[in-house]
Short mmCIF file of C-alpha atoms in Angstrom, two decimals:
data_model
loop_
_atom_site.label_atom_id
_atom_site.label_comp_id
_atom_site.label_asym_id
_atom_site.label_seq_id
_atom_site.Cartn_x
_atom_site.Cartn_y
_atom_site.Cartn_z
CA MET A 782 0.00 0.00 0.00
CA THR A 783 1.20 3.49 -0.88
CA THR A 784 0.14 6.65 0.86
CA THR A 785 0.04 10.42 0.57
CA ASP A 786 -0.52 10.87 4.30
CA THR A 787 0.47 8.35 6.94
CA ALA A 788 -1.56 10.05 9.66
CA GLY A 789 -5.12 8.78 9.73
CA ALA A 790 -4.42 6.45 6.84
CA ARG A 791 -7.56 4.42 7.51
CA ARG A 792 -9.91 7.41 7.59
CA ALA A 793 -13.20 6.63 5.80
CA VAL A 794 -14.37 8.82 2.95
CA PRO A 795 -17.62 10.71 3.75
CA GLY A 796 -20.57 10.88 1.39
CA PRO A 797 -24.31 10.42 0.87
CA PRO A 798 -25.84 7.37 2.62
CA ARG A 799 -26.62 4.23 0.64
CA SER A 800 -30.34 5.01 1.02
CA GLU A 801 -29.85 7.83 -1.51
CA THR A 802 -28.55 5.51 -4.24
CA LEU A 803 -31.64 5.67 -6.46
CA SER A 804 -32.05 9.42 -6.19
CA LEU A 805 -28.33 9.91 -6.78
CA LEU A 806 -28.43 7.74 -9.91
CA ALA A 807 -31.45 9.66 -11.19
CA ARG A 808 -29.72 12.98 -10.57
CA MET A 809 -26.53 11.73 -12.24
CA ALA A 810 -28.53 10.75 -15.31
CA ARG A 811 -30.12 14.23 -15.50
CA ASP A 812 -27.21 16.50 -14.60
CA ARG A 813 -23.84 14.98 -13.73
CA LEU A 814 -22.14 18.37 -13.42
CA SER A 815 -24.49 19.66 -10.72
CA VAL A 816 -24.19 16.38 -8.78
CA MET A 817 -20.39 16.59 -8.72
CA THR A 818 -20.54 20.27 -7.77
CA GLY A 819 -23.15 19.67 -5.08
CA VAL A 820 -21.47 16.78 -3.32
CA SER A 821 -18.12 18.56 -3.27
CA GLN A 822 -19.76 21.57 -1.66
CA GLN A 823 -21.62 19.43 0.88
CA TYR A 824 -18.98 16.86 1.83
CA GLY A 825 -15.65 18.48 0.98
CA ASP A 826 -12.69 17.42 -1.12
CA ALA A 827 -13.18 13.66 -0.67
CA VAL A 828 -16.59 12.08 -1.28
CA ARG A 829 -17.78 8.49 -1.51
CA LEU A 830 -20.67 8.05 -3.94
CA ARG A 831 -22.61 4.81 -3.42
CA LEU A 832 -24.27 3.82 -6.68
CA GLY A 833 -25.93 0.45 -6.34
CA PRO A 834 -23.22 -2.22 -6.00
CA LYS A 835 -20.52 0.33 -6.82
CA SER A 836 -18.80 2.94 -4.73
CA MET A 837 -16.99 5.77 -6.48
CA TYR A 838 -14.39 7.81 -4.62
CA PHE A 839 -14.40 11.41 -5.77
CA PHE A 840 -11.33 13.52 -4.91
CA ASN A 841 -11.27 17.25 -5.52
CA HIS A 842 -8.01 18.79 -4.32
CA PRO A 843 -4.83 19.60 -6.30
CA ASP A 844 -2.81 17.36 -3.97
CA HIS A 845 -5.17 14.48 -4.77
CA ALA A 846 -4.80 15.08 -8.50
CA LYS A 847 -1.02 15.23 -8.17
CA TYR A 848 -0.88 11.95 -6.29
CA VAL A 849 -3.17 10.00 -8.63
CA LEU A 850 -1.87 11.40 -11.92
CA ALA A 851 1.80 12.09 -11.24
CA ASP A 852 3.12 10.67 -7.98
CA ASN A 853 1.67 7.16 -8.11
CA PRO A 854 0.07 6.72 -11.54
CA GLY A 855 1.04 3.05 -11.74
CA ASN A 856 -1.62 2.19 -9.18
CA PHE A 857 -4.42 3.88 -11.11
CA VAL A 858 -5.63 2.46 -14.43
CA LYS A 859 -8.33 3.90 -16.68
CA GLY A 860 -11.77 3.61 -15.15
CA ILE A 861 -15.51 4.01 -15.54
CA GLY A 862 -16.69 5.67 -18.75
CA LEU A 863 -13.45 4.98 -20.57
CA VAL A 864 -13.87 1.28 -19.84
CA HIS A 865 -17.28 1.47 -21.51
CA ALA A 866 -15.88 3.51 -24.39
CA ARG A 867 -13.44 0.67 -25.07
CA ARG A 868 -16.25 -1.16 -26.89
CA ALA A 869 -15.85 1.41 -29.66
CA LEU A 870 -12.33 2.75 -29.16
CA GLY A 871 -10.65 -0.59 -28.47
CA ASP A 872 -7.19 -0.38 -26.93
CA GLY A 873 -6.13 2.97 -28.32
CA LEU A 874 -3.90 5.48 -26.58
CA LEU A 875 -6.82 6.78 -24.52
CA THR A 876 -7.83 3.42 -23.04
CA SER A 877 -4.79 1.12 -23.23
CA GLU A 878 -2.46 0.34 -20.35
CA GLY A 879 1.04 -0.96 -19.62
CA GLU A 880 3.47 -1.95 -22.33
CA LEU A 881 0.91 -1.53 -25.12
CA TRP A 882 0.30 2.08 -24.08
CA LYS A 883 4.05 2.76 -23.91
CA ALA A 884 4.54 1.37 -27.42
CA GLN A 885 1.64 3.43 -28.76
CA ARG A 886 2.90 6.60 -27.12
CA LYS A 887 6.39 5.98 -28.53
CA THR A 888 4.94 5.64 -32.04
CA ILE A 889 2.84 8.80 -31.87
CA GLN A 890 4.88 11.13 -29.64
CA PRO A 891 7.39 12.28 -32.31
CA VAL A 892 4.60 13.75 -34.44
CA PHE A 893 3.76 16.13 -31.56
CA GLN A 894 7.28 17.46 -30.99
CA ALA A 895 7.26 21.25 -30.67
CA LYS A 896 9.22 21.84 -33.88
CA ARG A 897 6.87 19.69 -35.93
CA ILE A 898 3.77 21.21 -34.38
CA ALA A 899 5.06 24.68 -35.26
CA GLY A 900 5.11 23.58 -38.88
CA LYS A 901 1.36 22.87 -38.77
CA ALA A 902 0.40 26.49 -38.08
CA ASP A 903 -0.04 27.24 -41.78
CA VAL A 904 -2.43 24.32 -42.21
CA ILE A 905 -4.50 25.54 -39.25
CA ALA A 906 -4.52 29.10 -40.59
CA GLN A 907 -5.70 27.88 -44.00
CA GLU A 908 -8.52 25.85 -42.46
CA ALA A 909 -9.44 28.84 -40.28
CA ALA A 910 -9.56 31.07 -43.36
CA GLY A 911 -11.93 28.59 -44.99
CA LEU A 912 -14.15 28.68 -41.91
CA VAL A 913 -14.21 32.49 -41.88
CA ALA A 914 -15.14 32.55 -45.56
CA LYS A 915 -18.01 30.16 -44.90
CA LEU A 916 -19.25 32.15 -41.90
CA ARG A 917 -18.94 35.35 -43.90
CA GLY A 918 -21.58 33.97 -46.25
CA HIS A 919 -24.02 33.74 -43.33
CA ARG A 920 -23.76 37.40 -42.30
CA GLY A 921 -27.19 38.82 -41.59
CA GLY A 922 -28.82 35.48 -42.27
CA GLN A 923 -30.28 32.64 -40.24
CA PRO A 924 -28.37 31.26 -37.24
CA ILE A 925 -25.69 28.68 -37.95
CA ASP A 926 -24.72 25.84 -35.60
CA ILE A 927 -21.25 26.86 -34.47
CA SER A 928 -20.63 23.54 -32.72
CA GLU A 929 -21.17 21.71 -35.99
CA GLU A 930 -18.89 24.15 -37.81
CA MET A 931 -16.17 23.68 -35.20
CA THR A 932 -16.41 19.92 -35.60
CA GLY A 933 -15.94 20.24 -39.35
CA LEU A 934 -13.02 22.61 -38.89
CA THR A 935 -11.15 20.47 -36.37
CA LEU A 936 -11.65 17.33 -38.46
CA GLY A 937 -10.17 19.22 -41.41
CA VAL A 938 -7.15 20.24 -39.33
CA LEU A 939 -6.75 16.71 -37.95
CA GLY A 940 -6.80 15.17 -41.41
CA ARG A 941 -4.30 17.55 -42.96
CA ALA A 942 -1.99 18.16 -40.00
CA LEU A 943 -1.68 14.68 -38.50
CA LEU A 944 -2.88 12.12 -41.05
CA ASP A 945 -2.03 13.73 -44.38
CA ALA A 946 -5.53 12.75 -45.44
CA ASP A 947 -8.78 14.46 -46.39
CA LEU A 948 -11.50 13.66 -43.86
CA GLY A 949 -14.04 15.86 -45.61
CA ALA A 950 -15.47 12.89 -47.48
CA PHE A 951 -16.49 11.21 -44.24
CA GLU A 952 -19.45 13.35 -43.21
CA SER A 953 -20.75 10.74 -40.77
CA ILE A 954 -17.78 10.88 -38.37
CA GLY A 955 -19.32 13.43 -36.01
CA HIS A 956 -22.65 11.59 -35.78
CA SER A 957 -20.94 8.24 -35.28
CA PHE A 958 -18.86 9.54 -32.40
CA GLU A 959 -21.98 11.06 -30.83
CA ALA A 960 -23.62 7.63 -30.87
CA VAL A 961 -20.48 6.07 -29.36
CA GLN A 962 -20.43 8.56 -26.50
CA ASN A 963 -24.15 8.20 -25.86
CA GLN A 964 -23.70 4.45 -25.53
CA ALA A 965 -20.72 4.81 -23.17
CA MET A 966 -22.69 7.15 -20.89
CA PHE A 967 -25.74 4.85 -21.04
CA GLU A 968 -23.67 1.87 -19.94
CA MET A 969 -22.01 3.89 -17.20
CA MET A 970 -25.29 5.23 -15.79
CA SER A 971 -27.02 1.84 -16.04
CA LEU A 972 -24.02 0.27 -14.26
CA SER A 973 -23.63 -2.09 -17.23
CA THR A 974 -26.76 -4.01 -16.22
CA VAL A 975 -28.29 -3.99 -19.72
CA PRO A 976 -26.89 -6.80 -21.93
CA HIS A 977 -25.32 -5.67 -25.18
CA TRP A 978 -27.67 -7.84 -27.21
CA VAL A 979 -30.84 -6.08 -26.04
CA PRO A 980 -32.08 -4.28 -29.20
CA LEU A 981 -32.63 -0.85 -27.65
CA PRO A 982 -32.49 2.06 -30.12
CA ILE A 983 -29.37 3.45 -28.44
CA GLN A 984 -27.62 0.08 -28.80
CA ARG A 985 -28.61 -0.23 -32.47
CA ARG A 986 -27.27 3.26 -33.15
CA PHE A 987 -24.04 2.30 -31.42
CA HIS A 988 -23.56 -0.82 -33.55
CA ARG A 989 -24.14 1.20 -36.74
CA ALA A 990 -21.72 3.88 -35.54
CA ARG A 991 -18.98 1.40 -34.68
CA ALA A 992 -19.34 -0.26 -38.08
CA ASP A 993 -19.15 3.16 -39.74
CA LEU A 994 -15.95 4.06 -37.88
CA ASP A 995 -14.43 0.69 -38.78
CA ARG A 996 -15.28 1.36 -42.45
CA ILE A 997 -13.70 4.82 -42.38
CA VAL A 998 -10.49 3.60 -40.78
CA ALA A 999 -10.20 0.63 -43.13
CA GLN A 1000 -10.57 2.95 -46.12
CA LEU A 1001 -7.95 5.39 -44.80
CA VAL A 1002 -5.47 2.58 -44.08
CA GLU A 1003 -6.05 0.91 -47.46
CA GLU A 1004 -5.49 4.20 -49.29
CA ARG A 1005 -2.30 4.93 -47.33
CA ARG A 1006 -0.84 1.48 -47.96
CA ALA A 1007 -1.59 1.91 -51.65
CA ASN A 1008 -0.27 5.48 -51.73
CA PRO A 1009 2.47 6.06 -49.13
CA THR A 1010 3.36 9.66 -48.34
CA ALA A 1011 6.76 11.03 -49.32
CA ASP A 1012 8.24 11.20 -45.81
CA GLY A 1013 5.98 8.68 -44.07
CA ASP A 1014 6.03 10.83 -40.95
CA ASP A 1015 2.31 11.41 -40.42
CA ILE A 1016 0.50 9.40 -37.72
CA LEU A 1017 -1.34 7.15 -40.16
CA SER A 1018 1.89 6.18 -41.92
CA ARG A 1019 3.68 5.65 -38.62
CA LEU A 1020 0.92 3.35 -37.36
CA VAL A 1021 0.98 1.31 -40.56
CA GLU A 1022 4.77 1.02 -40.37
CA ALA A 1023 4.76 0.16 -36.64
CA THR A 1024 2.56 -2.88 -37.29
CA ARG A 1025 4.22 -3.99 -40.53
CA ASN A 1026 6.15 -6.82 -38.86
CA GLU A 1027 3.25 -8.05 -36.74
CA PRO A 1028 2.94 -11.77 -37.66
CA ASP A 1029 -0.81 -11.83 -37.16
CA PRO A 1030 -2.53 -9.55 -39.71
CA VAL A 1031 -5.70 -9.50 -37.61
CA VAL A 1032 -3.77 -8.14 -34.62
CA ALA A 1033 -1.97 -5.62 -36.84
CA HIS A 1034 -5.24 -4.35 -38.27
CA GLN A 1035 -6.83 -4.12 -34.84
CA ARG A 1036 -3.94 -2.08 -33.43
CA VAL A 1037 -4.09 0.43 -36.27
CA ARG A 1038 -7.88 0.53 -36.11
CA ASP A 1039 -7.98 1.20 -32.34
CA GLU A 1040 -5.39 3.95 -32.52
CA MET A 1041 -7.05 5.63 -35.47
CA VAL A 1042 -10.54 5.62 -33.96
CA THR A 1043 -9.14 7.04 -30.72
CA LEU A 1044 -7.22 9.71 -32.60
CA LEU A 1045 -10.24 10.68 -34.67
CA LEU A 1046 -12.27 11.22 -31.50
CA ALA A 1047 -9.68 12.85 -29.26
CA GLY A 1048 -8.05 14.78 -32.08
CA HIS A 1049 -11.10 16.82 -33.01
CA GLU A 1050 -13.79 16.85 -30.34
CA THR A 1051 -11.84 18.43 -27.48
CA THR A 1052 -10.76 21.43 -29.56
CA ALA A 1053 -14.18 21.74 -31.21
CA SER A 1054 -15.81 21.89 -27.78
CA THR A 1055 -13.30 24.46 -26.52
CA LEU A 1056 -13.88 26.72 -29.52
CA SER A 1057 -17.66 26.46 -29.18
CA TRP A 1058 -17.49 27.50 -25.53
CA THR A 1059 -15.03 30.27 -26.45
CA PHE A 1060 -17.41 31.96 -28.87
CA TYR A 1061 -20.33 31.54 -26.47
CA LEU A 1062 -18.53 33.02 -23.44
CA ALA A 1063 -16.91 35.83 -25.42
CA ASP A 1064 -20.33 36.77 -26.77
CA LYS A 1065 -21.73 36.87 -23.23
CA HIS A 1066 -18.89 39.20 -22.23
CA PRO A 1067 -18.69 41.83 -25.02
CA GLU A 1068 -15.65 43.49 -23.46
CA VAL A 1069 -13.75 40.21 -23.91
CA TRP A 1070 -14.77 39.94 -27.56
CA GLU A 1071 -13.68 43.54 -28.17
CA ARG A 1072 -10.27 42.94 -26.59
CA MET A 1073 -9.78 39.79 -28.65
CA HIS A 1074 -10.81 41.64 -31.80
CA ALA A 1075 -8.44 44.55 -31.08
CA GLU A 1076 -5.56 42.18 -30.41
CA ALA A 1077 -6.18 40.19 -33.59
CA VAL A 1078 -6.29 43.35 -35.70
CA GLU A 1079 -3.12 44.70 -34.09
CA VAL A 1080 -1.12 41.46 -34.30
CA LEU A 1081 -2.36 40.05 -37.59
CA GLY A 1082 -3.45 43.02 -39.64
CA ASP A 1083 -4.98 41.53 -42.77
CA ARG A 1084 -2.55 38.64 -43.21
CA GLN A 1085 -2.79 34.96 -42.32
CA PRO A 1086 -1.68 33.99 -38.78
CA THR A 1087 1.68 32.28 -38.37
CA PHE A 1088 3.31 30.31 -35.57
CA GLN A 1089 5.36 33.38 -34.63
CA ASP A 1090 2.12 35.23 -33.84
CA ILE A 1091 1.11 32.87 -31.04
CA PRO A 1092 3.12 34.56 -28.24
CA ARG A 1093 1.76 37.95 -29.34
CA LEU A 1094 -1.84 36.71 -29.17
CA ARG A 1095 -1.48 36.78 -25.39
CA TYR A 1096 -5.00 37.83 -24.46
CA THR A 1097 -6.60 35.38 -26.88
CA THR A 1098 -4.54 32.61 -25.27
CA GLN A 1099 -5.73 33.72 -21.83
CA VAL A 1100 -9.32 33.55 -23.05
CA ILE A 1101 -8.80 29.97 -24.26
CA GLN A 1102 -7.22 29.05 -20.92
CA GLU A 1103 -10.11 30.54 -18.97
CA VAL A 1104 -12.64 28.77 -21.19
CA MET A 1105 -10.93 25.45 -20.43
CA ARG A 1106 -11.00 26.30 -16.74
CA LEU A 1107 -14.78 26.73 -16.69
CA TYR A 1108 -15.55 24.12 -19.36
CA PRO A 1109 -12.62 21.69 -19.52
CA PRO A 1110 -13.10 19.46 -22.58
CA VAL A 1111 -12.08 16.44 -20.50
CA TRP A 1112 -14.37 17.13 -17.56
CA ILE A 1113 -13.66 13.96 -15.60
CA LEU A 1114 -10.67 11.62 -15.21
CA PRO A 1115 -11.81 8.15 -14.07
CA ARG A 1116 -9.36 5.66 -12.61
CA VAL A 1117 -9.44 2.27 -10.86
CA THR A 1118 -7.00 1.30 -8.10
CA ARG A 1119 -4.84 -1.75 -8.72
CA GLU A 1120 -4.05 -2.07 -5.01
CA GLU A 1121 -5.50 -0.44 -1.92
CA ASP A 1122 -4.18 3.06 -1.44
CA VAL A 1123 -4.41 6.21 0.65
CA ILE A 1124 -5.26 9.53 -1.00
CA GLY A 1125 -5.06 12.65 1.14
CA GLY A 1126 -5.32 10.54 4.28
CA TYR A 1127 -8.38 8.62 3.06
CA HIS A 1128 -8.30 4.86 2.60
CA VAL A 1129 -9.33 3.56 -0.82
CA PRO A 1130 -9.68 -0.21 -1.36
CA ALA A 1131 -8.23 -2.18 -4.25
CA GLY A 1132 -10.42 -2.21 -7.34
CA ALA A 1133 -12.15 1.03 -6.37
CA ASP A 1134 -13.41 3.59 -8.88
CA VAL A 1135 -11.60 6.89 -8.31
CA LEU A 1136 -12.81 10.11 -9.91
CA LEU A 1137 -10.95 13.35 -10.47
CA CYS A 1138 -13.13 16.10 -11.90
CA PRO A 1139 -11.39 19.03 -13.58
CA TYR A 1140 -14.78 20.75 -13.87
CA THR A 1141 -15.12 21.03 -10.09
CA LEU A 1142 -11.39 21.30 -9.36
CA HIS A 1143 -11.17 24.32 -11.67
CA ARG A 1144 -13.95 25.96 -9.65
CA HIS A 1145 -12.56 25.14 -6.21
CA PRO A 1146 -12.99 28.31 -4.07
CA GLY A 1147 -9.83 27.48 -2.14
CA PHE A 1148 -7.71 27.99 -5.25
CA TRP A 1149 -9.69 30.35 -7.47
CA ASP A 1150 -11.05 33.81 -6.65
CA GLU A 1151 -14.68 34.17 -7.76
CA PRO A 1152 -14.44 30.73 -9.34
CA ASP A 1153 -17.67 30.92 -11.36
CA THR A 1154 -16.75 34.26 -12.97
CA PHE A 1155 -15.37 34.31 -16.52
CA ASP A 1156 -12.15 36.33 -16.13
CA PRO A 1157 -9.39 35.69 -18.70
CA ASP A 1158 -7.06 38.07 -16.87
CA ARG A 1159 -6.68 35.51 -14.09
CA PHE A 1160 -4.23 33.82 -16.49
CA SER A 1161 -2.08 36.92 -16.90
CA PRO A 1162 1.52 36.30 -15.76
CA GLY A 1163 1.13 38.34 -12.58
CA ARG A 1164 -2.00 36.57 -11.37
CA SER A 1165 -0.87 33.10 -12.44
CA SER A 1166 2.29 33.06 -10.35
CA GLY A 1167 2.08 30.93 -7.23
CA ARG A 1168 -0.98 28.98 -8.35
CA SER A 1169 -0.91 25.26 -7.65
CA ARG A 1170 0.17 23.34 -10.76
CA TYR A 1171 -2.55 20.76 -10.15
CA ALA A 1172 -5.40 23.21 -9.58
CA TYR A 1173 -5.64 23.50 -13.38
CA ILE A 1174 -5.45 20.28 -15.38
CA PRO A 1175 -7.40 20.70 -18.65
CA PHE A 1176 -5.00 18.29 -20.38
CA GLY A 1177 -4.55 15.95 -17.44
CA ALA A 1178 -1.12 15.56 -15.86
CA GLY A 1179 1.66 13.08 -15.26
CA PRO A 1180 2.80 10.41 -17.73
CA ARG A 1181 -0.60 10.35 -19.45
CA VAL A 1182 -0.90 14.09 -20.01
CA CYS A 1183 -2.55 14.79 -23.36
CA VAL A 1184 0.01 14.27 -26.11
CA GLY A 1185 -1.72 16.82 -28.35
CA SER A 1186 -2.04 19.70 -25.88
CA GLY A 1187 0.38 21.96 -27.77
CA LEU A 1188 -1.38 21.44 -31.08
CA GLY A 1189 -4.79 21.93 -29.47
CA MET A 1190 -3.82 25.25 -27.89
CA MET A 1191 -2.26 26.53 -31.10
CA GLU A 1192 -5.31 25.49 -33.13
CA ALA A 1193 -7.80 27.11 -30.74
CA THR A 1194 -5.79 30.35 -30.59
CA ILE A 1195 -5.35 30.70 -34.35
CA VAL A 1196 -8.98 29.88 -35.12
CA ALA A 1197 -10.39 32.18 -32.44
CA ALA A 1198 -8.19 35.09 -33.55
CA SER A 1199 -9.08 34.52 -37.22
CA VAL A 1200 -12.81 34.60 -36.51
CA VAL A 1201 -12.97 37.55 -34.10
CA ARG A 1202 -10.73 39.69 -36.33
CA GLU A 1203 -13.45 39.87 -38.97
CA LEU A 1204 -16.73 38.60 -37.53
CA ARG A 1205 -19.03 38.90 -34.53
CA LEU A 1206 -20.99 35.83 -33.48
CA SER A 1207 -24.05 36.19 -31.25
CA THR A 1208 -26.00 33.54 -29.37
CA VAL A 1209 -29.67 33.27 -30.36
CA PRO A 1210 -31.71 35.13 -27.70
CA GLY A 1211 -33.47 32.74 -25.34
CA TYR A 1212 -31.50 29.69 -26.44
CA ASP A 1213 -30.65 27.52 -23.43
CA VAL A 1214 -26.90 26.84 -23.58
CA ARG A 1215 -25.89 24.00 -21.27
CA GLY A 1216 -22.97 21.66 -20.90
CA GLU A 1217 -23.38 18.02 -21.88
CA PRO A 1218 -20.80 15.93 -20.02
CA MET A 1219 -20.10 12.96 -22.24
CA LEU A 1220 -16.55 11.72 -22.84
CA THR A 1221 -15.94 15.40 -23.51
CA LEU A 1222 -17.83 18.44 -22.18
CA ARG A 1223 -19.65 19.70 -25.23
CA VAL A 1224 -22.54 22.13 -25.73
CA ARG A 1225 -25.80 20.22 -25.48
CA GLY A 1226 -27.87 20.27 -28.65
CA GLY A 1227 -25.50 22.47 -30.63
CA LEU A 1228 -24.87 26.22 -30.49
CA PRO A 1229 -26.90 28.32 -32.94
CA MET A 1230 -25.34 31.76 -33.43
CA THR A 1231 -25.92 34.64 -35.84
CA VAL A 1232 -23.07 36.19 -37.80
CA ARG A 1233 -22.31 39.82 -38.57
CA SER A 1234 -19.22 41.85 -39.41
CA ALA A 1235 -16.96 42.78 -36.50
CA ALA A 1236 -16.95 46.48 -37.33
#
C-alpha cells in the first residue's frame, strides 16, 4: 500500500448514505455536473458516492490530482466511462495500459514534438480562413450551428496536419462519435446491467456507428498502404509502419484501427468543444470579444496567422485558458485502483473507482477567486504566479498528459483570432446553452449563433 498521508491512513471517505442511491443515480442521469458540484460543496474534497453495488471515490483537491496522476500513476488504471468507451475505441492510446500504451505513445509522440507542431500552423490558418469565408456567407442570415462548424473545422485540421488525409469525405464521423459517446454514458449510468444484445435504439445506433468508424479507418489505411506519403512521418503512416512486422494480420489491423478511432475522437472533439465555448462566453462578455478583436487586428493586420504570432496573441490565449478552466473538454478523469491506497489521508480499497473532476477542481474556491466568474485576466503572468500546478489540469497531468495539448492550444488560438478579427458571433436570444458531459464536455444540442461583421 502506498500513501500520501500516513496520519489517519484508515480514515473513511464521507458521502451520501446508501439510502440515496436511487435518487443519486437519477440525478446523475439528468445532470452529472451539478451532482459533482453539489457533493463537493456538501462533503468536501473527498466524497464516496454509493451507486448500487458500486462505490466511487471522488477527490477534488490539487494534492489528490497530483498523487493520482503524477506521484503514483502506476496504481491507477483507466476507469468508468473509458472502460465502456473501449467497446468502440478498443485499446487505443486513450484506453490502453502498460506496455501496449508505452509502445503506442512511442509511435505517436514524435509527431507532436514542438518543432513539428510549429510547422502545422499554416495548415490551421488555412482551415481557419476557410471557416471564416463560410461564416462570412451567413452574415445577416439565419443562425448557424457553431458547434457543428467547429467539428468540421477540427476534423479538417486533424486530417491535414496529423494524417495527411482528407477527412471531408467522411461526413458521418461526427454523428458516429456522438452515438459512441451516448452508448458509453448509457452503460455507465445503467451500471452495465443492460446486456449488449438487447435491441434498444441506443444500442442499435451504437452498432451502426462502430461499423461506420471501422469502415472509415479501413478505407484510410487501405489508401495509405496503396499510396504512401513522401516522408511517411504522419501518424497514419507511422501506425501502418509500426505494425508492418506483426505476424498476425488481424492483430496488426486491430492495433491500427484502435489507434485511429481514438485519434479521430480525441483529435477533433476536445478542440471543437473548446472553440464552441469560447465563442459563447466571449459573446456573453462583449468586453472580452472587443479585446480579442483589437488584439487580432493589431497582431495580424490583414494577413494569415503564423506560428510566430502565437506569443503575441497573449490575451486570446488567456481567453482559451479561462474557457478550459470553466468548461474543460475532459471534464472527468476516471481511474481504478490496482491495489489499496491512501489519498489525502483517506483509505481507498483495491479495485475502487476513483474520480478526479477538472470541472469542479477548476472551480474550487480554495484555489480560485470568484471561481464561477469568466475572467481571462486571471491567467495573466502576474495573477498566475504561485498557483498550484494541479489546480488546473485541462489536459490531465503526469505520464498520461494529453500528447496533443500543444497542437490543441495553437489550433484554438489561431482559429479564435481569425474569426474575431473579422466577424461577430451572437447567441440566439433565449437559447438555453448547457454543458453536456459525455466523454468530452460539449454544448448540449448544438450552439446556434448569428453572424455579422466585426466592425
